[in-house]
Amino acid sequence: MHGLMQDRPLLISSLIEHAATFHPRTEIVSRLPEGTVHRTDWLGVRQRARQVANAMRALGVGQGDRVGTLAWNSYRHLALYYGVSGSGAVLHTVNPRLFPEQIDYIVNHAEDKVLFFDITFAPLVEQLAPRLKSVQAFVAMTDRAHMPAIDVPQLLCFDELLDAQSTDYRWPELDEKSASSLCYTSGTTGNPKGVLYSHRSTLLHTLMELAPDTFGISSAETLMLIVPMFHANAWGAPYAAAMVGARLVLPGPHLDGESVYRLMRDEKVTFSQGVPTVWMMLFQYLDKNPQIDPRELGVRRIGIGGAAVSRAVLERFENQFGAEVVQGWGMTETSPIGVISKLLPKHEGMDPQALVKVKLKQGRGVWGVDLKIVDADGRALPWDGVAYGNLMVRGPWIASGYYRGEGGPVLDEEGFFPTGDVATIDADGYLQLVDRAKDVIKSGGEWISSIDVENAAASHPGVAEAAVIGVAHPKWQERPLLLVVKRPGAEVDREAVLAHLATRVAKWWLPDDVLFVESLPHTATGKLLKTRLRELYRGHPLPTV
Amino acid sequence: MHGLMQDRPLLISSLIEHAATFHPRTEIVSRLPEGTVHRTDWLGVRQRARQVANAMRALGVGQGDRVGTLAWNSYRHLALYYGVSGSGAVLHTVNPRLFPEQIDYIVNHAEDKVLFFDITFAPLVEQLAPRLKSVQAFVAMTDRAHMPAIDVPQLLCFDELLDAQSTDYRWPELDEKSASSLCYTSGTTGNPKGVLYSHRSTLLHTLMELAPDTFGISSAETLMLIVPMFHANAWGAPYAAAMVGARLVLPGPHLDGESVYRLMRDEKVTFSQGVPTVWMMLFQYLDKNPQIDPRELGVRRIGIGGAAVSRAVLERFENQFGAEVVQGWGMTETSPIGVISKLLPKHEGMDPQALVKVKLKQGRGVWGVDLKIVDADGRALPWDGVAYGNLMVRGPWIASGYYRGEGGPVLDEEGFFPTGDVATIDADGYLQLVDRAKDVIKSGGEWISSIDVENAAASHPGVAEAAVIGVAHPKWQERPLLLVVKRPGAEVDREAVLAHLATRVAKWWLPDDVLFVESLPHTATGKLLKTRLRELYRGHPLPTV
């Protein structure tokens, strides 16, 4: 027997309608690629979004068709978020930091029908255009005055295209399971794979982002989105902001420390989300400008994800900014909320040193994400903060597979998605990452965290970067090999590094060998490319054999 | 094209599983009808809920079958919330304050298969049992030692029934649109009508209750549920508490001022929700005990709904308790969140007197509830805070009709539900109730709010209670008639009342006649029974005719 409640689908269009109806004059501030600061409001974004939806019709983009963007965070990109998805088409946010051949692959794989791009990327688009077979129109996200002089067929001007459209539009009542947006994971192996979000998954994830146990986003917020709108939908914040009518600040490509600082200060930002790298740039700017007291920014919360938060970052935000750090773990496949680091009432009054350890864990489970850690045979491991295993997640905003079936079926028998991460979970449900599953070193039936050994090595003053990989060993199956890039001018040798490690990791985790190298290979998004390292050092003879 | 996210249904069972997994040792404190204080935790509630689910099977209760409760707020009722709905049966919370003949009607109309009751209601159950044809078992919610000595067939003991069940149970993966609970509106006309909630509507409503723009419920909360679990699922708080693992305090039948005060103090309650009547009882207790400083309670927020909040109540909580008042408007048919009174950033620094006016409005729209006010022809009226019309609502947690089709189709062409309230909405989306639609007095094409005139009359020191109804008038269609119950010993006459009103309401709103009566008729839940007044005074000759 069904309940007798209204059968209303969960649709992205309802977000922009809510924001424009209840918060029409709340500002959306953008720093554009053109350099200027632009101001509109939720009413203005809805108008633009409706014009985008009408433009979709004009360009022959139907429901389910993919529309690509190569764009920074701005009100134009925001209008595409609502206009493209709201019309029933699929917004495909392409990461412009990928290698050109990856972008080529992605746009062709997604079969994007239209490609919107910021003028920053005009040269890239000109270079790629001949190979983007499915793209029928290239739209430069600017006004006529700033149109790039590039040789691309079907080049359109965003402002002109939209100005020509009616601001009347009736959003279709889609099936809530319809695809709404598409984001490819860069990955360190094989081709990028597409995560295809639905209206339903997006709305449920957005609702959870309002909870005080996650980001606690409210109408009282001025939210600065440093995390790019091409990274898992800017962690869902553009949707959450509309759901409550928060004020949005969008920095465009201006992510250097000074730009971020000035925008935070000038726009009185209360909450900002970004990866550790951006915060390091902000810190470097502040280091050079010691006359600035970051507490005067008045920022209340800093959301950090994408990589583990270090103690230094945590303490700087807490002590110098007076801001709470909200760490999270997630991935493109988890929309991205997986776990969020918020304290429990039991932590009140806890010794600050013990508390830091809790805060530096990736976070605690929230409703909507079932977690488990399993051993190599898929058996669930205990939540004791010690046992570690492959992390599996399940829930309505977790991917069930990849676009066009790439990678094949991925869920286990219980419907859990394998994250590829190795983690511990403690009795309070706090998760701590140990390593990537493929990077963990299997030694004598036990696992060694390559990340822990790398971090310990990197804490030596003479080490600029460190990588640890497993190398075949006849007795132990694998043993760790440490690769070190020295800091320029540093005097450091094998024995010094091993002595440094000896006091920091378990004895049986000590690398069997240390090699000094000129540089280490990275992915386009800056991650260590360990697959390449494993290829290069597969046959390295360990002195312990 | 569908998205590729996991197809996980939104189910009530997921809430108790989340709470027991991530917040196993968070307390659930109950003051029982037996008088004792009982402590369990989310793990304990899940165990009991699983035993309830197994008991459903043992009692032959299948998916979709209705199970009645006549019960106060306690951990036993909470276990039924999760065990009954989680198993796929429908939890029918019966309001024990209704007249016995209404309870008789409701239980028979719902065809409840089992009736759970607190020992408080044993005499009532004994009286009703012979007429409750569908009920195959009556379960007293107590232990063996407190079993009531009543003559009822198939009388079972809750604790014994559950102790005999396994604590292992696998929740079924129901269709999320399945009915989960049933609550009848008392109504002032006709028979009560049933609102049939679904798992989906409940979960979506619960998610919204976490938002800081509504109740902002988090794991940091100790939440005392004064609103009964038979009133629109205690406004959804039992579900929200589980979704975040909040600590719950359940006062049972002990709702007098002293009991409420002591429980708030002893259990360090941070947030409590209830109707104005209960708060008045708390204030009366505090008036008699001026040595108590309510600020020492440390309560942070007070949720008030069910009736408009008066300025006195608002200011007492703010000034004497140091607590924020979160007012809401809703009804059984809206789950109940309709609008919530939370301030906007623009109100910061506003003149306190102007701010009070904003705070005393019923509240602002939230995502998930579309609002409109319409005139008698169904035409939408402007949101200017002045125009008033019939309030219509739409959304995924709003009723589409009533159980077993009672009342026929109710939604308008756009799918909006008619609330029966008359309201204004201002430019910021704040709603203010004007009157019940059927009580508003239609005078010369304009509407007069009976509530406004009643409130103005009741502010006269000699008036104990006032009622205003429309009486037929040949020229104006209707004109107001004021009925007054004098305070004992008060000297007040027609002229004094009219003079008092003259400075408080528009001239054309002044009643055409004033009658002094001994008493006024009320519903079982204490509302003025204006249908009865209209019957009694239909033919009253107005002196103005």
Short mmCIF file of N, CA and C in Angstrom, two decimals, chain A residues 388-528:
data_model
loop_
_atom_site.label_atom_id
_atom_site.label_comp_id
_atom_site.label_asym_id
_atom_site.label_seq_id
_atom_site.Cartn_x
_atom_site.Cartn_y
_atom_site.Cartn_z
N TYR A 388 42.55 -2.47 9.32
CA TYR A 388 42.32 -1.67 8.11
C TYR A 388 42.05 -2.59 6.93
N GLY A 389 41.22 -2.08 6.04
CA GLY A 389 40.85 -2.87 4.88
C GLY A 389 40.31 -2.00 3.78
N ASN A 390 39.88 -2.63 2.72
CA ASN A 390 39.34 -1.90 1.58
C ASN A 390 38.04 -1.21 1.98
N LEU A 391 37.95 0.05 1.69
CA LEU A 391 36.77 0.83 2.08
C LEU A 391 35.69 0.70 1.02
N MET A 392 34.49 0.34 1.47
CA MET A 392 33.34 0.16 0.57
C MET A 392 32.22 1.08 1.05
N VAL A 393 31.49 1.69 0.11
CA VAL A 393 30.42 2.62 0.48
C VAL A 393 29.14 2.32 -0.32
N ARG A 394 28.02 2.66 0.30
CA ARG A 394 26.72 2.40 -0.34
C ARG A 394 25.76 3.51 0.03
N GLY A 395 24.94 3.92 -0.89
CA GLY A 395 23.96 4.96 -0.56
C GLY A 395 23.39 5.61 -1.80
N PRO A 396 22.35 6.43 -1.62
CA PRO A 396 21.63 6.99 -2.77
C PRO A 396 22.40 8.04 -3.56
N TRP A 397 23.54 8.54 -3.01
CA TRP A 397 24.35 9.46 -3.82
C TRP A 397 25.72 8.87 -4.13
N ILE A 398 25.80 7.52 -4.13
CA ILE A 398 27.04 6.82 -4.48
C ILE A 398 26.84 6.19 -5.87
N ALA A 399 27.91 6.24 -6.68
CA ALA A 399 27.83 5.69 -8.04
C ALA A 399 27.57 4.19 -8.02
N SER A 400 26.83 3.73 -9.01
CA SER A 400 26.59 2.28 -9.16
C SER A 400 27.48 1.70 -10.26
N GLY A 401 28.14 2.58 -11.03
CA GLY A 401 28.99 2.15 -12.13
C GLY A 401 29.39 3.39 -12.91
N TYR A 402 30.00 3.18 -14.08
CA TYR A 402 30.51 4.31 -14.86
C TYR A 402 29.78 4.43 -16.19
N TYR A 403 29.85 5.63 -16.72
CA TYR A 403 29.16 5.95 -17.97
C TYR A 403 29.60 5.01 -19.09
N ARG A 404 28.60 4.56 -19.83
CA ARG A 404 28.80 3.63 -20.94
C ARG A 404 29.47 2.32 -20.51
N GLY A 405 29.23 1.98 -19.23
CA GLY A 405 29.66 0.67 -18.75
C GLY A 405 31.15 0.49 -18.59
N GLU A 406 31.93 1.57 -18.70
CA GLU A 406 33.39 1.43 -18.56
C GLU A 406 33.73 0.83 -17.21
N GLY A 407 34.69 -0.07 -17.18
CA GLY A 407 35.09 -0.68 -15.91
C GLY A 407 34.19 -1.81 -15.48
N GLY A 408 33.08 -2.02 -16.22
CA GLY A 408 32.20 -3.15 -15.91
C GLY A 408 31.46 -2.97 -14.60
N PRO A 409 30.82 -4.05 -14.11
CA PRO A 409 30.09 -3.96 -12.85
C PRO A 409 31.08 -3.74 -11.71
N VAL A 410 30.77 -2.84 -10.80
CA VAL A 410 31.74 -2.53 -9.74
C VAL A 410 31.21 -2.84 -8.34
N LEU A 411 29.89 -2.95 -8.16
CA LEU A 411 29.35 -3.13 -6.81
C LEU A 411 29.54 -4.57 -6.33
N ASP A 412 29.68 -4.74 -5.02
CA ASP A 412 29.75 -6.09 -4.48
C ASP A 412 28.33 -6.65 -4.29
N GLU A 413 28.25 -7.86 -3.72
CA GLU A 413 26.94 -8.52 -3.60
C GLU A 413 25.93 -7.73 -2.78
N GLU A 414 26.44 -6.96 -1.81
CA GLU A 414 25.54 -6.17 -0.97
C GLU A 414 25.28 -4.77 -1.54
N GLY A 415 25.82 -4.53 -2.73
CA GLY A 415 25.58 -3.24 -3.37
C GLY A 415 26.56 -2.15 -2.98
N PHE A 416 27.67 -2.52 -2.36
CA PHE A 416 28.67 -1.53 -1.95
C PHE A 416 29.64 -1.23 -3.10
N PHE A 417 30.06 0.03 -3.16
CA PHE A 417 31.01 0.50 -4.17
C PHE A 417 32.42 0.45 -3.59
N PRO A 418 33.38 -0.13 -4.33
CA PRO A 418 34.76 -0.18 -3.82
C PRO A 418 35.48 1.13 -4.09
N THR A 419 35.91 1.81 -3.05
CA THR A 419 36.47 3.15 -3.22
C THR A 419 37.90 3.11 -3.71
N GLY A 420 38.56 1.95 -3.54
CA GLY A 420 39.98 1.91 -3.88
C GLY A 420 40.85 2.48 -2.78
N ASP A 421 40.24 2.85 -1.66
CA ASP A 421 41.00 3.34 -0.52
C ASP A 421 41.07 2.26 0.55
N VAL A 422 42.13 2.30 1.32
CA VAL A 422 42.27 1.43 2.48
C VAL A 422 42.14 2.32 3.70
N ALA A 423 41.33 1.88 4.67
CA ALA A 423 41.03 2.75 5.80
C ALA A 423 40.79 1.94 7.07
N THR A 424 40.90 2.64 8.20
CA THR A 424 40.40 2.11 9.47
C THR A 424 39.12 2.86 9.80
N ILE A 425 38.27 2.25 10.63
CA ILE A 425 37.09 2.93 11.18
C ILE A 425 37.11 2.66 12.67
N ASP A 426 36.90 3.69 13.48
CA ASP A 426 36.92 3.45 14.93
C ASP A 426 35.50 3.25 15.48
N ALA A 427 35.43 3.01 16.78
CA ALA A 427 34.15 2.66 17.39
C ALA A 427 33.11 3.78 17.28
N ASP A 428 33.55 5.02 17.08
CA ASP A 428 32.61 6.13 16.91
C ASP A 428 32.26 6.37 15.44
N GLY A 429 32.77 5.49 14.57
CA GLY A 429 32.46 5.64 13.15
C GLY A 429 33.34 6.63 12.43
N TYR A 430 34.47 7.02 13.03
CA TYR A 430 35.43 7.91 12.33
C TYR A 430 36.33 7.07 11.45
N LEU A 431 36.45 7.51 10.23
CA LEU A 431 37.24 6.82 9.23
C LEU A 431 38.61 7.51 9.11
N GLN A 432 39.65 6.69 8.98
CA GLN A 432 40.97 7.25 8.71
C GLN A 432 41.57 6.52 7.53
N LEU A 433 41.98 7.29 6.53
CA LEU A 433 42.58 6.67 5.34
C LEU A 433 43.96 6.15 5.69
N VAL A 434 44.28 4.99 5.15
CA VAL A 434 45.60 4.40 5.36
C VAL A 434 46.41 4.53 4.07
N ASP A 435 45.76 4.24 2.97
CA ASP A 435 46.47 4.26 1.69
C ASP A 435 45.44 4.03 0.58
N ARG A 436 45.92 4.19 -0.66
CA ARG A 436 45.13 3.70 -1.78
C ARG A 436 45.35 2.19 -1.86
N ALA A 437 44.29 1.45 -2.15
CA ALA A 437 44.39 -0.01 -2.14
C ALA A 437 45.51 -0.51 -3.04
N LYS A 438 45.67 0.13 -4.20
CA LYS A 438 46.66 -0.38 -5.15
C LYS A 438 48.08 0.03 -4.77
N ASP A 439 48.21 0.95 -3.81
CA ASP A 439 49.53 1.43 -3.41
C ASP A 439 50.04 0.77 -2.14
N VAL A 440 49.15 0.13 -1.42
CA VAL A 440 49.51 -0.51 -0.17
C VAL A 440 50.49 -1.65 -0.48
N ILE A 441 51.47 -1.84 0.41
CA ILE A 441 52.51 -2.85 0.16
C ILE A 441 52.19 -4.10 0.97
N LYS A 442 52.03 -5.20 0.25
CA LYS A 442 51.64 -6.45 0.91
C LYS A 442 52.90 -7.20 1.33
N SER A 443 53.19 -7.19 2.60
CA SER A 443 54.44 -7.78 3.10
C SER A 443 54.13 -8.88 4.12
N GLY A 444 54.35 -10.12 3.71
CA GLY A 444 54.16 -11.25 4.63
C GLY A 444 52.74 -11.34 5.16
N GLY A 445 51.76 -11.06 4.29
CA GLY A 445 50.36 -11.18 4.70
C GLY A 445 49.83 -9.96 5.44
N GLU A 446 50.72 -9.00 5.74
CA GLU A 446 50.29 -7.75 6.37
C GLU A 446 50.42 -6.62 5.35
N TRP A 447 49.77 -5.48 5.67
CA TRP A 447 49.83 -4.35 4.75
C TRP A 447 50.65 -3.21 5.34
N ILE A 448 51.44 -2.60 4.47
CA ILE A 448 52.21 -1.41 4.86
C ILE A 448 51.64 -0.22 4.10
N SER A 449 51.37 0.85 4.83
CA SER A 449 50.82 2.05 4.19
C SER A 449 51.94 2.84 3.53
N SER A 450 51.89 2.93 2.21
CA SER A 450 52.92 3.70 1.51
C SER A 450 52.85 5.16 1.92
N ILE A 451 51.64 5.65 2.17
CA ILE A 451 51.48 7.07 2.51
C ILE A 451 52.14 7.40 3.84
N ASP A 452 51.96 6.51 4.82
CA ASP A 452 52.55 6.78 6.13
C ASP A 452 54.07 6.86 6.03
N VAL A 453 54.65 5.95 5.26
CA VAL A 453 56.11 5.96 5.14
C VAL A 453 56.56 7.19 4.35
N GLU A 454 55.80 7.55 3.33
CA GLU A 454 56.13 8.75 2.55
C GLU A 454 56.09 10.01 3.43
N ASN A 455 55.03 10.11 4.24
CA ASN A 455 54.91 11.29 5.10
C ASN A 455 56.05 11.36 6.09
N ALA A 456 56.43 10.20 6.63
CA ALA A 456 57.53 10.17 7.59
C ALA A 456 58.83 10.60 6.91
N ALA A 457 59.05 10.11 5.70
CA ALA A 457 60.27 10.48 4.97
C ALA A 457 60.26 11.97 4.62
N ALA A 458 59.08 12.47 4.23
CA ALA A 458 58.99 13.87 3.81
C ALA A 458 59.20 14.83 4.97
N SER A 459 59.09 14.32 6.20
CA SER A 459 59.30 15.20 7.35
C SER A 459 60.80 15.43 7.61
N HIS A 460 61.67 14.74 6.88
CA HIS A 460 63.11 15.00 6.99
C HIS A 460 63.41 16.30 6.25
N PRO A 461 64.15 17.22 6.88
CA PRO A 461 64.36 18.54 6.27
C PRO A 461 65.06 18.50 4.91
N GLY A 462 65.78 17.43 4.64
CA GLY A 462 66.48 17.37 3.36
C GLY A 462 65.68 16.77 2.24
N VAL A 463 64.42 16.34 2.54
CA VAL A 463 63.62 15.63 1.53
C VAL A 463 62.57 16.56 0.94
N ALA A 464 62.59 16.72 -0.37
CA ALA A 464 61.58 17.57 -1.04
C ALA A 464 60.32 16.76 -1.32
N GLU A 465 60.47 15.52 -1.79
CA GLU A 465 59.31 14.68 -2.07
C GLU A 465 59.74 13.23 -1.92
N ALA A 466 58.80 12.39 -1.51
CA ALA A 466 59.12 10.98 -1.31
C ALA A 466 58.00 10.13 -1.89
N ALA A 467 58.38 8.96 -2.41
CA ALA A 467 57.38 8.00 -2.88
C ALA A 467 57.82 6.61 -2.42
N VAL A 468 56.83 5.81 -2.02
CA VAL A 468 57.13 4.44 -1.60
C VAL A 468 56.29 3.49 -2.43
N ILE A 469 56.94 2.50 -3.00
CA ILE A 469 56.21 1.48 -3.77
C ILE A 469 56.67 0.10 -3.30
N GLY A 470 55.84 -0.89 -3.60
CA GLY A 470 56.19 -2.27 -3.29
C GLY A 470 56.98 -2.89 -4.43
N VAL A 471 58.03 -3.60 -4.08
CA VAL A 471 58.83 -4.30 -5.08
C VAL A 471 58.82 -5.78 -4.71
N ALA A 472 58.77 -6.64 -5.72
CA ALA A 472 58.64 -8.09 -5.46
C ALA A 472 59.79 -8.59 -4.59
N HIS A 473 59.42 -9.48 -3.66
CA HIS A 473 60.40 -10.06 -2.75
C HIS A 473 60.07 -11.54 -2.62
N PRO A 474 61.06 -12.42 -2.79
CA PRO A 474 60.77 -13.86 -2.82
C PRO A 474 60.16 -14.37 -1.51
N LYS A 475 60.56 -13.82 -0.38
CA LYS A 475 60.05 -14.34 0.89
C LYS A 475 58.79 -13.61 1.35
N TRP A 476 58.79 -12.25 1.25
CA TRP A 476 57.71 -11.44 1.83
C TRP A 476 56.64 -11.04 0.82
N GLN A 477 56.72 -11.51 -0.39
CA GLN A 477 55.83 -11.11 -1.49
C GLN A 477 56.17 -9.72 -2.00
N GLU A 478 56.10 -8.69 -1.12
CA GLU A 478 56.53 -7.34 -1.50
C GLU A 478 57.28 -6.70 -0.33
N ARG A 479 58.20 -5.82 -0.67
CA ARG A 479 58.83 -5.00 0.37
C ARG A 479 58.92 -3.57 -0.14
N PRO A 480 58.92 -2.60 0.76
CA PRO A 480 58.90 -1.19 0.32
C PRO A 480 60.23 -0.70 -0.22
N LEU A 481 60.13 0.07 -1.30
CA LEU A 481 61.27 0.80 -1.86
C LEU A 481 60.94 2.29 -1.76
N LEU A 482 61.86 3.05 -1.19
CA LEU A 482 61.65 4.50 -1.02
C LEU A 482 62.41 5.28 -2.08
N LEU A 483 61.69 6.16 -2.77
CA LEU A 483 62.32 7.04 -3.77
C LEU A 483 62.28 8.45 -3.23
N VAL A 484 63.42 9.13 -3.26
CA VAL A 484 63.52 10.44 -2.62
C VAL A 484 64.02 11.48 -3.62
N VAL A 485 63.35 12.63 -3.64
CA VAL A 485 63.87 13.80 -4.33
C VAL A 485 64.43 14.72 -3.25
N LYS A 486 65.72 15.02 -3.35
CA LYS A 486 66.35 15.88 -2.34
C LYS A 486 65.95 17.33 -2.54
N ARG A 487 65.92 18.06 -1.43
CA ARG A 487 65.79 19.52 -1.55
C ARG A 487 67.08 20.07 -2.15
N PRO A 488 66.98 21.13 -2.98
CA PRO A 488 68.19 21.68 -3.61
C PRO A 488 69.22 22.03 -2.54
N GLY A 489 70.40 21.52 -2.72
CA GLY A 489 71.50 21.87 -1.81
C GLY A 489 71.56 21.05 -0.53
N ALA A 490 70.54 20.17 -0.31
CA ALA A 490 70.51 19.42 0.96
C ALA A 490 71.53 18.29 0.92
N GLU A 491 72.12 18.04 2.09
CA GLU A 491 73.03 16.92 2.25
C GLU A 491 72.27 15.82 2.96
N VAL A 492 71.87 14.81 2.25
CA VAL A 492 71.12 13.73 2.91
C VAL A 492 71.45 12.42 2.20
N ASP A 493 71.65 11.36 2.97
CA ASP A 493 71.96 10.07 2.35
C ASP A 493 71.03 8.99 2.89
N ARG A 494 71.17 7.82 2.34
CA ARG A 494 70.36 6.67 2.66
C ARG A 494 70.28 6.42 4.17
N GLU A 495 71.44 6.45 4.83
CA GLU A 495 71.47 6.12 6.25
C GLU A 495 70.71 7.18 7.07
N ALA A 496 70.88 8.44 6.67
CA ALA A 496 70.19 9.52 7.40
C ALA A 496 68.68 9.37 7.29
N VAL A 497 68.22 9.02 6.09
CA VAL A 497 66.78 8.87 5.89
C VAL A 497 66.25 7.69 6.69
N LEU A 498 66.96 6.58 6.65
CA LEU A 498 66.50 5.39 7.37
C LEU A 498 66.52 5.63 8.89
N ALA A 499 67.53 6.35 9.37
CA ALA A 499 67.59 6.66 10.80
C ALA A 499 66.40 7.54 11.20
N HIS A 500 66.09 8.47 10.30
CA HIS A 500 64.94 9.35 10.54
C HIS A 500 63.64 8.54 10.62
N LEU A 501 63.51 7.60 9.70
CA LEU A 501 62.29 6.78 9.66
C LEU A 501 62.19 5.84 10.86
N ALA A 502 63.36 5.37 11.34
CA ALA A 502 63.37 4.34 12.38
C ALA A 502 62.58 4.77 13.62
N THR A 503 62.55 6.06 13.89
CA THR A 503 61.83 6.53 15.08
C THR A 503 60.38 6.89 14.75
N ARG A 504 59.97 6.69 13.49
CA ARG A 504 58.66 7.18 13.07
C ARG A 504 57.71 6.11 12.55
N VAL A 505 58.26 4.99 12.11
CA VAL A 505 57.38 3.91 11.62
C VAL A 505 57.83 2.59 12.25
N ALA A 506 56.94 1.59 12.19
CA ALA A 506 57.27 0.27 12.74
C ALA A 506 58.50 -0.28 12.02
N LYS A 507 59.24 -1.12 12.75
CA LYS A 507 60.51 -1.62 12.21
C LYS A 507 60.30 -2.36 10.88
N TRP A 508 59.23 -3.19 10.84
CA TRP A 508 59.02 -3.99 9.63
C TRP A 508 58.46 -3.16 8.47
N TRP A 509 58.13 -1.86 8.73
CA TRP A 509 57.71 -0.96 7.64
C TRP A 509 58.92 -0.27 7.00
N LEU A 510 60.12 -0.37 7.60
CA LEU A 510 61.29 0.34 7.06
C LEU A 510 61.60 -0.14 5.65
N PRO A 511 61.80 0.80 4.72
CA PRO A 511 62.08 0.41 3.33
C PRO A 511 63.33 -0.47 3.24
N ASP A 512 63.28 -1.42 2.34
CA ASP A 512 64.43 -2.29 2.12
C ASP A 512 65.50 -1.58 1.30
N ASP A 513 65.10 -0.50 0.63
CA ASP A 513 66.10 0.25 -0.12
C ASP A 513 65.63 1.70 -0.29
N VAL A 514 66.61 2.60 -0.50
CA VAL A 514 66.32 4.02 -0.73
C VAL A 514 67.05 4.45 -1.99
N LEU A 515 66.31 5.07 -2.91
CA LEU A 515 66.94 5.59 -4.13
C LEU A 515 66.71 7.09 -4.21
N PHE A 516 67.75 7.81 -4.60
CA PHE A 516 67.61 9.25 -4.79
C PHE A 516 67.40 9.53 -6.27
N VAL A 517 66.34 10.27 -6.59
CA VAL A 517 66.00 10.53 -7.99
C VAL A 517 65.86 12.03 -8.23
N GLU A 518 65.91 12.42 -9.50
CA GLU A 518 65.83 13.83 -9.86
C GLU A 518 64.42 14.37 -9.68
N SER A 519 63.42 13.54 -10.04
CA SER A 519 62.03 13.99 -9.96
C SER A 519 61.14 12.75 -9.94
N LEU A 520 59.86 12.98 -9.61
CA LEU A 520 58.88 11.89 -9.58
C LEU A 520 57.77 12.21 -10.57
N PRO A 521 57.18 11.20 -11.21
CA PRO A 521 56.12 11.47 -12.20
C PRO A 521 54.77 11.79 -11.51
N HIS A 522 54.01 12.70 -12.11
CA HIS A 522 52.71 13.09 -11.55
C HIS A 522 51.63 13.02 -12.61
N THR A 523 50.36 12.92 -12.15
CA THR A 523 49.23 13.02 -13.08
C THR A 523 48.98 14.49 -13.38
N ALA A 524 48.07 14.73 -14.30
CA ALA A 524 47.73 16.10 -14.68
C ALA A 524 47.21 16.90 -13.49
N THR A 525 46.59 16.22 -12.54
CA THR A 525 46.05 16.94 -11.39
C THR A 525 47.00 16.90 -10.20
N GLY A 526 48.25 16.49 -10.44
CA GLY A 526 49.27 16.64 -9.41
C GLY A 526 49.47 15.45 -8.49
N LYS A 527 48.75 14.37 -8.74
CA LYS A 527 48.94 13.20 -7.88
C LYS A 527 50.18 12.41 -8.33
N LEU A 528 50.86 11.78 -7.35
CA LEU A 528 51.99 10.90 -7.68
C LEU A 528 51.50 9.78 -8.60
#
